[in-house]
Short mmCIF file of N, CA, C and O in Angstrom, two decimals:
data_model
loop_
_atom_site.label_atom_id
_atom_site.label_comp_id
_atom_site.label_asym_id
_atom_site.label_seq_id
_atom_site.Cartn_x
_atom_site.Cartn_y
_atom_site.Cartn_z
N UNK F 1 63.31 -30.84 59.50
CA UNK F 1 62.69 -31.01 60.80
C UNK F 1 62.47 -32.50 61.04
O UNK F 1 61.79 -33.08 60.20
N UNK F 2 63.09 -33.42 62.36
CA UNK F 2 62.71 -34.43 62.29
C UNK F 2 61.14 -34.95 62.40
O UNK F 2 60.29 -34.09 62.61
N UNK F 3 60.71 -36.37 62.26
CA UNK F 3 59.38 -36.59 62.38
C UNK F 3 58.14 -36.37 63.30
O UNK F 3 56.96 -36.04 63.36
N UNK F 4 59.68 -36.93 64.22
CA UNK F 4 58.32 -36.48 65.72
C UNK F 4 58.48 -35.24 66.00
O UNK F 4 58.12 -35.04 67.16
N UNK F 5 58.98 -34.00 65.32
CA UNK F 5 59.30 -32.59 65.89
C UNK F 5 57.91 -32.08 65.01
O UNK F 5 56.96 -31.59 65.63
N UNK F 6 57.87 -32.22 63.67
CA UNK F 6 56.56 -32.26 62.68
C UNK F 6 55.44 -31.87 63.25
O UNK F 6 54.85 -30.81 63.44
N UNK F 7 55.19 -33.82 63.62
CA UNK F 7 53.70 -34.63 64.15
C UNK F 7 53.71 -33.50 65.50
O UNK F 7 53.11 -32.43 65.44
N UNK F 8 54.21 -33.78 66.27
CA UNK F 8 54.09 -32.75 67.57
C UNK F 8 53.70 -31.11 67.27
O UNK F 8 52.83 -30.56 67.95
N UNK F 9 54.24 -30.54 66.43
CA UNK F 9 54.32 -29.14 65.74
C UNK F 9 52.69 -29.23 65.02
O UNK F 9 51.90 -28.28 65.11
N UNK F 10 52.43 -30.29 64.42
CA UNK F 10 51.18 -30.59 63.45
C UNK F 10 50.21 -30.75 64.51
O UNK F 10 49.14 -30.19 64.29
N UNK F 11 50.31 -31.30 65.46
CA UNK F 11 49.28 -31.41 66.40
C UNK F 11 48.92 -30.37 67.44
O UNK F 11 47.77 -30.12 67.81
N UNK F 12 49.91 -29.85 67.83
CA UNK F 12 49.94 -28.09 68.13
C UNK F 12 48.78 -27.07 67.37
O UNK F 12 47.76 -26.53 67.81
N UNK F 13 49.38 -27.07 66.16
CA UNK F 13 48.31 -26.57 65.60
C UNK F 13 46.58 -27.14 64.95
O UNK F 13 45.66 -26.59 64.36
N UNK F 14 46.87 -28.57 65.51
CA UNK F 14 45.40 -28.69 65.33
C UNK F 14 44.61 -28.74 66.68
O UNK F 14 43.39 -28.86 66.53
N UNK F 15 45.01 -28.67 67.80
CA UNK F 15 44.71 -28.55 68.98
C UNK F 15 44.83 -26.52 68.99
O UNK F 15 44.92 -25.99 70.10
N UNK F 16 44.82 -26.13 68.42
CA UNK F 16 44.74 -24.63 68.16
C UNK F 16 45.75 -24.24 69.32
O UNK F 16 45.42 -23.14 69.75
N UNK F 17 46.66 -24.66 69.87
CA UNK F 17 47.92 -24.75 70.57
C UNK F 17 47.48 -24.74 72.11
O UNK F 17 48.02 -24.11 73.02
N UNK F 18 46.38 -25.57 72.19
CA UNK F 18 45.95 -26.17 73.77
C UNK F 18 46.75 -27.52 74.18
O UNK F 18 47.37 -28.24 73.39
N UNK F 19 46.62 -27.70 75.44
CA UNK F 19 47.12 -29.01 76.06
C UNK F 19 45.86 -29.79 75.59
O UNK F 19 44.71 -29.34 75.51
N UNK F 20 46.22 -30.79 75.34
CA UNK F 20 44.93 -32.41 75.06
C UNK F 20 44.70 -32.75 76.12
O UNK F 20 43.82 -33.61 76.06
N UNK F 21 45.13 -32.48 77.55
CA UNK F 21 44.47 -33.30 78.66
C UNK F 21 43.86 -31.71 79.95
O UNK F 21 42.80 -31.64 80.57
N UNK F 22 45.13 -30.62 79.93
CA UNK F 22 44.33 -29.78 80.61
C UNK F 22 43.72 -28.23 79.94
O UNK F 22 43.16 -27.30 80.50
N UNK F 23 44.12 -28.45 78.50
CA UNK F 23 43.14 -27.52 77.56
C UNK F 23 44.01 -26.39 78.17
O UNK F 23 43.29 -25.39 78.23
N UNK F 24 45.24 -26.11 78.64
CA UNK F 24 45.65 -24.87 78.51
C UNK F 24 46.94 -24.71 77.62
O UNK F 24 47.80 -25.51 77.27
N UNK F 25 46.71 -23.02 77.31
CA UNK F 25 48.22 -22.79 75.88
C UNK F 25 49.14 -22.96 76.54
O UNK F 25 49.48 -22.74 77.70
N UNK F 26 49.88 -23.82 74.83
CA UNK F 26 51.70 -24.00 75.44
C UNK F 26 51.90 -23.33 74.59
O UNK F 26 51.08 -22.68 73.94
N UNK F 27 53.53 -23.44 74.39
CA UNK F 27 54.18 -22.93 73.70
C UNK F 27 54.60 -23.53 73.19
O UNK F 27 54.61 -24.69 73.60
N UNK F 28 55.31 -23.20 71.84
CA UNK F 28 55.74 -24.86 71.01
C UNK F 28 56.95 -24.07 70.48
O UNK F 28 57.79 -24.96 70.35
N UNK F 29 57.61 -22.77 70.04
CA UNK F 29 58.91 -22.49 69.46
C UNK F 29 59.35 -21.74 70.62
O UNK F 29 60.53 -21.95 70.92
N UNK F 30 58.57 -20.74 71.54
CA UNK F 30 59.22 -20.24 72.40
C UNK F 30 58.32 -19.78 73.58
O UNK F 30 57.19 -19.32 73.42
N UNK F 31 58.85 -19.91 74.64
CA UNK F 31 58.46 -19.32 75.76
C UNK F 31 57.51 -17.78 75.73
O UNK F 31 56.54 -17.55 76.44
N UNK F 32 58.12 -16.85 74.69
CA UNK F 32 57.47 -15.85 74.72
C UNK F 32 55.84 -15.67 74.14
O UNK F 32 55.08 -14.72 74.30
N UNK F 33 55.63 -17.00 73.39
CA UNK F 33 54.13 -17.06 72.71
C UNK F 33 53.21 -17.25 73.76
O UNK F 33 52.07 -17.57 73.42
N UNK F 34 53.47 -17.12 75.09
CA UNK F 34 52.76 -16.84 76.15
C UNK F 34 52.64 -15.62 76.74
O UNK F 34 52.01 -15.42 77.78
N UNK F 35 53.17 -14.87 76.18
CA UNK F 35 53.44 -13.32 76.34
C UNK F 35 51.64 -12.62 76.35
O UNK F 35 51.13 -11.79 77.10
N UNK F 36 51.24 -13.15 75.54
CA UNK F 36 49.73 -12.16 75.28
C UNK F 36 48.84 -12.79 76.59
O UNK F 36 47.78 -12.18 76.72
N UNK F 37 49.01 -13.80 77.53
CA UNK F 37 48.40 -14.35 78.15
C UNK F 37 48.69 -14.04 79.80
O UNK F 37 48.15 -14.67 80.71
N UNK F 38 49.79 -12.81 80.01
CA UNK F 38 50.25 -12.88 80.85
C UNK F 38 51.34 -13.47 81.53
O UNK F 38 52.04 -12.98 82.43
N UNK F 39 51.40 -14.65 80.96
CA UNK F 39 52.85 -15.58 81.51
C UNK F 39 53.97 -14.56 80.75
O UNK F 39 54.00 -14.03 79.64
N UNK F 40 55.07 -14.56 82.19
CA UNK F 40 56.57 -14.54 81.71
C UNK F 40 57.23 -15.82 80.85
O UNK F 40 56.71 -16.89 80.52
N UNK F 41 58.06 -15.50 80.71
CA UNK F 41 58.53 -16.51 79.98
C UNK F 41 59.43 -17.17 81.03
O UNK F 41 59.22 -18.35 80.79
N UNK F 42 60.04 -17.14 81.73
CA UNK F 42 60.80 -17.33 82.72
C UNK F 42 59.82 -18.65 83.80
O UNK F 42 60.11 -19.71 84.34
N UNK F 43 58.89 -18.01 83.70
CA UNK F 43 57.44 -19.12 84.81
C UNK F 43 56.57 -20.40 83.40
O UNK F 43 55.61 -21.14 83.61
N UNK F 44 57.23 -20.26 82.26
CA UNK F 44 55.92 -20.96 80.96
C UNK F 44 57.06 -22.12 81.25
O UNK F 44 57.67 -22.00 80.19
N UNK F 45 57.51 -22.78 81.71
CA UNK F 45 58.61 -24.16 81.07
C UNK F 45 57.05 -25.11 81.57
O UNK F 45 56.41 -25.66 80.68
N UNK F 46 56.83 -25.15 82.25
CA UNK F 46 55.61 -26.56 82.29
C UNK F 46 54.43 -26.12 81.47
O UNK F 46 53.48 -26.89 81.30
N UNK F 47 54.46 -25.07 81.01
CA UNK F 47 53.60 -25.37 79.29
C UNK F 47 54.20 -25.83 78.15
O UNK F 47 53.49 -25.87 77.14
N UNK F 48 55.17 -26.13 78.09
CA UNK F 48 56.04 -26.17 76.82
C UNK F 48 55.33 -27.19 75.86
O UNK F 48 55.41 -28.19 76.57
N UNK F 49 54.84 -27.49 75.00
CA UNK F 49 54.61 -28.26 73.89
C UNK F 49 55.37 -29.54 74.09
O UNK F 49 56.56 -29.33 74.30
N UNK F 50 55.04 -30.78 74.08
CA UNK F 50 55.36 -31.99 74.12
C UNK F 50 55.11 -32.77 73.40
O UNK F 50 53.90 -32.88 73.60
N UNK F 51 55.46 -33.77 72.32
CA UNK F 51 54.64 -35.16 71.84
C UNK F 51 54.29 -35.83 72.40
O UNK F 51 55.32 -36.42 72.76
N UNK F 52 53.20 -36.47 73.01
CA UNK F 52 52.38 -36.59 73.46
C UNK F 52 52.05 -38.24 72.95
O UNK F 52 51.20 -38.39 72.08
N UNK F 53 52.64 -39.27 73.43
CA UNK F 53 52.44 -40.56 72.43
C UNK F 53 51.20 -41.10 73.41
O UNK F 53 51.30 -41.17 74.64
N UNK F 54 50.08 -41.44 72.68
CA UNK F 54 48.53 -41.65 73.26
C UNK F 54 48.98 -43.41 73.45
O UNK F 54 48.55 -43.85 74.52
N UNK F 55 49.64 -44.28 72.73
CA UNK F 55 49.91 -45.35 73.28
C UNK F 55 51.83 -44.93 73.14
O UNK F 55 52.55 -44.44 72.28
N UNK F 56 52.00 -45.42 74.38
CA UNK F 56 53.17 -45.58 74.79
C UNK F 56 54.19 -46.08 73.66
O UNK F 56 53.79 -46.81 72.75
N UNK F 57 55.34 -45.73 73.74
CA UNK F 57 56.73 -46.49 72.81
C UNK F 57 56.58 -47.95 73.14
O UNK F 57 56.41 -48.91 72.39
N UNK F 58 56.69 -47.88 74.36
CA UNK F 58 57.23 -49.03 75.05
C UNK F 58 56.13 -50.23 75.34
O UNK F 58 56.38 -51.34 75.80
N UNK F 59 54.92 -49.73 74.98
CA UNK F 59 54.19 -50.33 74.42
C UNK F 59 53.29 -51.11 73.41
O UNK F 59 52.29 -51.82 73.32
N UNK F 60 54.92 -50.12 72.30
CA UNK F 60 53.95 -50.61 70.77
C UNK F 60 53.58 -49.23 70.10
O UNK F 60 53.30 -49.29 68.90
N UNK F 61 53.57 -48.30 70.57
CA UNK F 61 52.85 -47.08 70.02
C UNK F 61 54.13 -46.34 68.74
O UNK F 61 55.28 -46.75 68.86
N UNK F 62 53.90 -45.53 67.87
CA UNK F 62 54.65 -45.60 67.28
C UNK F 62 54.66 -43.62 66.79
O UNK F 62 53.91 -42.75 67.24
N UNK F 63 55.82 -43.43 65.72
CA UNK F 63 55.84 -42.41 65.56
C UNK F 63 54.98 -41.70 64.91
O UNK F 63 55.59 -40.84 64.26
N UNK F 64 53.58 -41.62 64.74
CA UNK F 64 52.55 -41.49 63.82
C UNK F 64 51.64 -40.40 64.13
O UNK F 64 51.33 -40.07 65.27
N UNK F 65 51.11 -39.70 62.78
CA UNK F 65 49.78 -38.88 63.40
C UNK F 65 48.65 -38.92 64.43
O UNK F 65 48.17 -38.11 65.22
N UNK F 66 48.39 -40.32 64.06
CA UNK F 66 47.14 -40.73 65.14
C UNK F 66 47.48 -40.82 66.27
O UNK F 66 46.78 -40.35 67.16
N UNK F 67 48.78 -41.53 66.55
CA UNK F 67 49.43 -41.76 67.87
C UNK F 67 49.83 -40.35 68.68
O UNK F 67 49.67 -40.46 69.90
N UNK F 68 50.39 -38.86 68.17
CA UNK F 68 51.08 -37.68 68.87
C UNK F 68 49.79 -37.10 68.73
O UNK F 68 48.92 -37.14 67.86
N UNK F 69 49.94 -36.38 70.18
CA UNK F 69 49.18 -35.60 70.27
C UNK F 69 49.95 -34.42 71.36
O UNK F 69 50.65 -34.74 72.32
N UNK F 70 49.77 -33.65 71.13
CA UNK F 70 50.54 -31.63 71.68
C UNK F 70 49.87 -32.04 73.52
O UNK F 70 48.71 -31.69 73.69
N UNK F 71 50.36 -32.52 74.40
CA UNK F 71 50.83 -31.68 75.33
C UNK F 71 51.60 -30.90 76.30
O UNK F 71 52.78 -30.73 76.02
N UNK F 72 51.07 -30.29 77.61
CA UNK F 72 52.13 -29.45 77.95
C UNK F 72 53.27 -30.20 78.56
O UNK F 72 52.78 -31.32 78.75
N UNK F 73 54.47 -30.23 78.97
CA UNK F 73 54.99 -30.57 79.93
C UNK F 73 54.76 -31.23 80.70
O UNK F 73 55.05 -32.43 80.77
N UNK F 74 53.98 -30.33 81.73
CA UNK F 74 53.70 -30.99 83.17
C UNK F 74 52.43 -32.01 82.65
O UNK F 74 52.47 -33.17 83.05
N UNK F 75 51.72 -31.75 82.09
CA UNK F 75 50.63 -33.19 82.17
C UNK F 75 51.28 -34.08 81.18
O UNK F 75 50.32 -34.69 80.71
N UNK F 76 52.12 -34.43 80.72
CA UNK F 76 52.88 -35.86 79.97
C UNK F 76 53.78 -35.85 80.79
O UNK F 76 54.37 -36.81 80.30
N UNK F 77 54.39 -35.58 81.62
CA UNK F 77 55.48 -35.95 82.45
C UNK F 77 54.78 -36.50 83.64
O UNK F 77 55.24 -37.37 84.39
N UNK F 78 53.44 -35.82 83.75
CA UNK F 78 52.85 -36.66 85.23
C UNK F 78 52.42 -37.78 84.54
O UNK F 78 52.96 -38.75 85.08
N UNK F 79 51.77 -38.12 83.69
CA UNK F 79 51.01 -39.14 82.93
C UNK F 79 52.21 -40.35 83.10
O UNK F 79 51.91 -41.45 83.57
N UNK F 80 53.47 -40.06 82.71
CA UNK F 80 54.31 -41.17 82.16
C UNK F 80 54.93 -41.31 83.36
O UNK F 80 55.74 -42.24 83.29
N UNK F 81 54.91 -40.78 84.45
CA UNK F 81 55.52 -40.97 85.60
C UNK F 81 54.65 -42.12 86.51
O UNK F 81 55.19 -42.77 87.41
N UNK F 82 53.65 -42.22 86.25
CA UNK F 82 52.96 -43.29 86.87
C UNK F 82 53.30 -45.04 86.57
O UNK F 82 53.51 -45.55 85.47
N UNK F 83 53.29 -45.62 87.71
CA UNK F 83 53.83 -47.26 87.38
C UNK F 83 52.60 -47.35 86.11
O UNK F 83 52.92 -47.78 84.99
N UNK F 84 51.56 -47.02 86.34
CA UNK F 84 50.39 -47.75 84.89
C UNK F 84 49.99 -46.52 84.86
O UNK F 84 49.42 -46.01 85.82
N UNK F 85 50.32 -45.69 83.41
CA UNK F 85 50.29 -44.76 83.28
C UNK F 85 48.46 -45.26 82.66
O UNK F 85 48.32 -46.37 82.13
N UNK F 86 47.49 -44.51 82.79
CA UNK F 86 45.91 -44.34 82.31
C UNK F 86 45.92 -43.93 81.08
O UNK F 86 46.80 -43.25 80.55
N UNK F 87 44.62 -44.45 80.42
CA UNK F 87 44.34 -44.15 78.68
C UNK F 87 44.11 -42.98 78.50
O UNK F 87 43.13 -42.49 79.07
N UNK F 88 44.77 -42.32 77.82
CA UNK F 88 44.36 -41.17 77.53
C UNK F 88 43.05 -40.45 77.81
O UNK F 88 43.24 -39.24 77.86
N UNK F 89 41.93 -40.76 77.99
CA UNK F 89 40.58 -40.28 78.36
C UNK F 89 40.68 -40.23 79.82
O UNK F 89 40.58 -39.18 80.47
N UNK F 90 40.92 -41.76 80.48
CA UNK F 90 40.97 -41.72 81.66
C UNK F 90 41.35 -40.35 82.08
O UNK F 90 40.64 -39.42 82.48
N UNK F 91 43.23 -40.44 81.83
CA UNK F 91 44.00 -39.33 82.48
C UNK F 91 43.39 -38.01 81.95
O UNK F 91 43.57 -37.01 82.65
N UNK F 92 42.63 -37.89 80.68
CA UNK F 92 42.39 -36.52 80.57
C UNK F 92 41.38 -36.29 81.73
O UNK F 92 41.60 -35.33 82.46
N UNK F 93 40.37 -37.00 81.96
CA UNK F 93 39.32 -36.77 83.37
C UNK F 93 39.87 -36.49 84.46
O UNK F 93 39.76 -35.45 85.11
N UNK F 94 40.72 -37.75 84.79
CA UNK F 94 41.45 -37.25 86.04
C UNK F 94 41.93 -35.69 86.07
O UNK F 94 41.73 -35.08 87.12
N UNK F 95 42.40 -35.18 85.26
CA UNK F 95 43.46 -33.77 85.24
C UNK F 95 42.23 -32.85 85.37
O UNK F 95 42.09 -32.11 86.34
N UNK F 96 41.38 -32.94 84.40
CA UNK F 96 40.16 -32.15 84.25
C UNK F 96 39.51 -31.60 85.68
O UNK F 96 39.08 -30.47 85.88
N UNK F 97 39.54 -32.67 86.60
CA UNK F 97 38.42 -32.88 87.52
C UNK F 97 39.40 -32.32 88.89
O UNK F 97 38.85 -31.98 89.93
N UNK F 98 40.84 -32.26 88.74
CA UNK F 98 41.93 -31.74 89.33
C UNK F 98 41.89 -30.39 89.52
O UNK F 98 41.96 -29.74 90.57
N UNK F 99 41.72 -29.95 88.01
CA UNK F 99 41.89 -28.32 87.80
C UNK F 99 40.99 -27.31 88.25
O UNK F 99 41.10 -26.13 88.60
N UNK F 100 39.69 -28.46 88.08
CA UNK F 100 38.57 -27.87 88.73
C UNK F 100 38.38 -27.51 90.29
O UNK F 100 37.62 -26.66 90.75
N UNK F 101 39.43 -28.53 91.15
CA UNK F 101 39.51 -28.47 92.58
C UNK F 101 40.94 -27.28 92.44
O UNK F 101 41.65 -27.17 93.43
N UNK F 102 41.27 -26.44 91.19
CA UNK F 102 42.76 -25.74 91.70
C UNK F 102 43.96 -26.40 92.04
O UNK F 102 44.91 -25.73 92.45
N UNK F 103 44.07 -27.96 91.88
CA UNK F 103 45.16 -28.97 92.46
C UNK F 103 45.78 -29.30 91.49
O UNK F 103 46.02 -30.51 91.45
N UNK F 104 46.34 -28.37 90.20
CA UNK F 104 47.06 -29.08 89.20
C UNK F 104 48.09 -28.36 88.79
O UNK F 104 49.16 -28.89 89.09
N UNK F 105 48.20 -27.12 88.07
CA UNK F 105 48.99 -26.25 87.92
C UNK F 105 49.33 -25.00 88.92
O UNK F 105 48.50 -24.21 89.37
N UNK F 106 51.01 -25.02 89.21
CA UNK F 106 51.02 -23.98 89.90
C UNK F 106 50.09 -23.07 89.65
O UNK F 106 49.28 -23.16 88.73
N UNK F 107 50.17 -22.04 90.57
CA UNK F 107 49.06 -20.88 90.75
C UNK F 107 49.10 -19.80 89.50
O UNK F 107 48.22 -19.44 88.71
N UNK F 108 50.47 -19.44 89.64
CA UNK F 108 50.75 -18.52 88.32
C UNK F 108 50.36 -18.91 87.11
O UNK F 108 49.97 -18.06 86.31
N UNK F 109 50.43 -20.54 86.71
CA UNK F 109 50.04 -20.78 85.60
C UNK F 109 48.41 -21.19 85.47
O UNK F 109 47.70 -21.16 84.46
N UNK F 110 48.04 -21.57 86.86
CA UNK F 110 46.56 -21.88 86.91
C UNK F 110 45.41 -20.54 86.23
O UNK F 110 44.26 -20.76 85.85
N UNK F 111 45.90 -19.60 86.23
CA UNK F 111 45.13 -17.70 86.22
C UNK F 111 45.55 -18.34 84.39
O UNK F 111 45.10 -17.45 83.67
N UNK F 112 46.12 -19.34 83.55
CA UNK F 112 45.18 -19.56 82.58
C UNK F 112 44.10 -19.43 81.99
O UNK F 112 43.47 -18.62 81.31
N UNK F 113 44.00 -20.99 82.64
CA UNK F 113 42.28 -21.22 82.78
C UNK F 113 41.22 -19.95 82.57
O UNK F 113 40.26 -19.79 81.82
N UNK F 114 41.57 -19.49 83.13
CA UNK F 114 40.19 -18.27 83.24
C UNK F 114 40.37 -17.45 81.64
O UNK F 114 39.57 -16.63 81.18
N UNK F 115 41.34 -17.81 81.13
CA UNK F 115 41.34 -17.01 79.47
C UNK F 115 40.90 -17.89 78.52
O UNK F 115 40.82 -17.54 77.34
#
């Protein structure tokens, strides 16, 4: 298994297989480990398990425990999509304070939350 497949896999399970910024389950080998939660598997691709680099590559951050952290899809793809992507705390508030207004995850995947 390569390194960062590991650290990502290792952090999965120490995050008890939550997102680090919007605290909902991904999936990390397959789509169907969302099965007990209601999600199809067909609607789970923006939960999918991600490495999660808390300081950037491209900033210096590196392939390491401390550095990966498990999240889903859609919140590391919005995070890194920003010209100045926010510190990890920041962006976890921001998302937090999102989910709470219903403005973050589609709908199907939002009926999470409530499990």
């Amino acid at each position: 298994m390569p390194k960062l497949q590991r650290l990502r896999t290792d952090a999965f399970h120490a995050q008890k297989g939550r997102c680090c910024y919007c605290s909902l389950p991904m999936w990390n080998a397959s789509p169907d480990e969302l099965k007990p939660f209601g999600l199809p598997a067909r609607t789970a691709n923006p939960l999918r398990c991600t490495a999660e680099h808390l300081v950037a590559q491209q900033d210096g951050g590196k392939d390491v425990a401390g550095n990966i952290a498990a999240a889903c899809w859609l919140c590391n793809s919005r995070r890194h999509k920003r010209k100045s992507p926010p510190s990890p705390e920041a962006y976890r508030a921001f998302v937090q304070k999102r989910l709470a207004k219903g403005k973050w995850h589609p709908p199907w995947v939002a009926k999470l939350r409530r499990r």
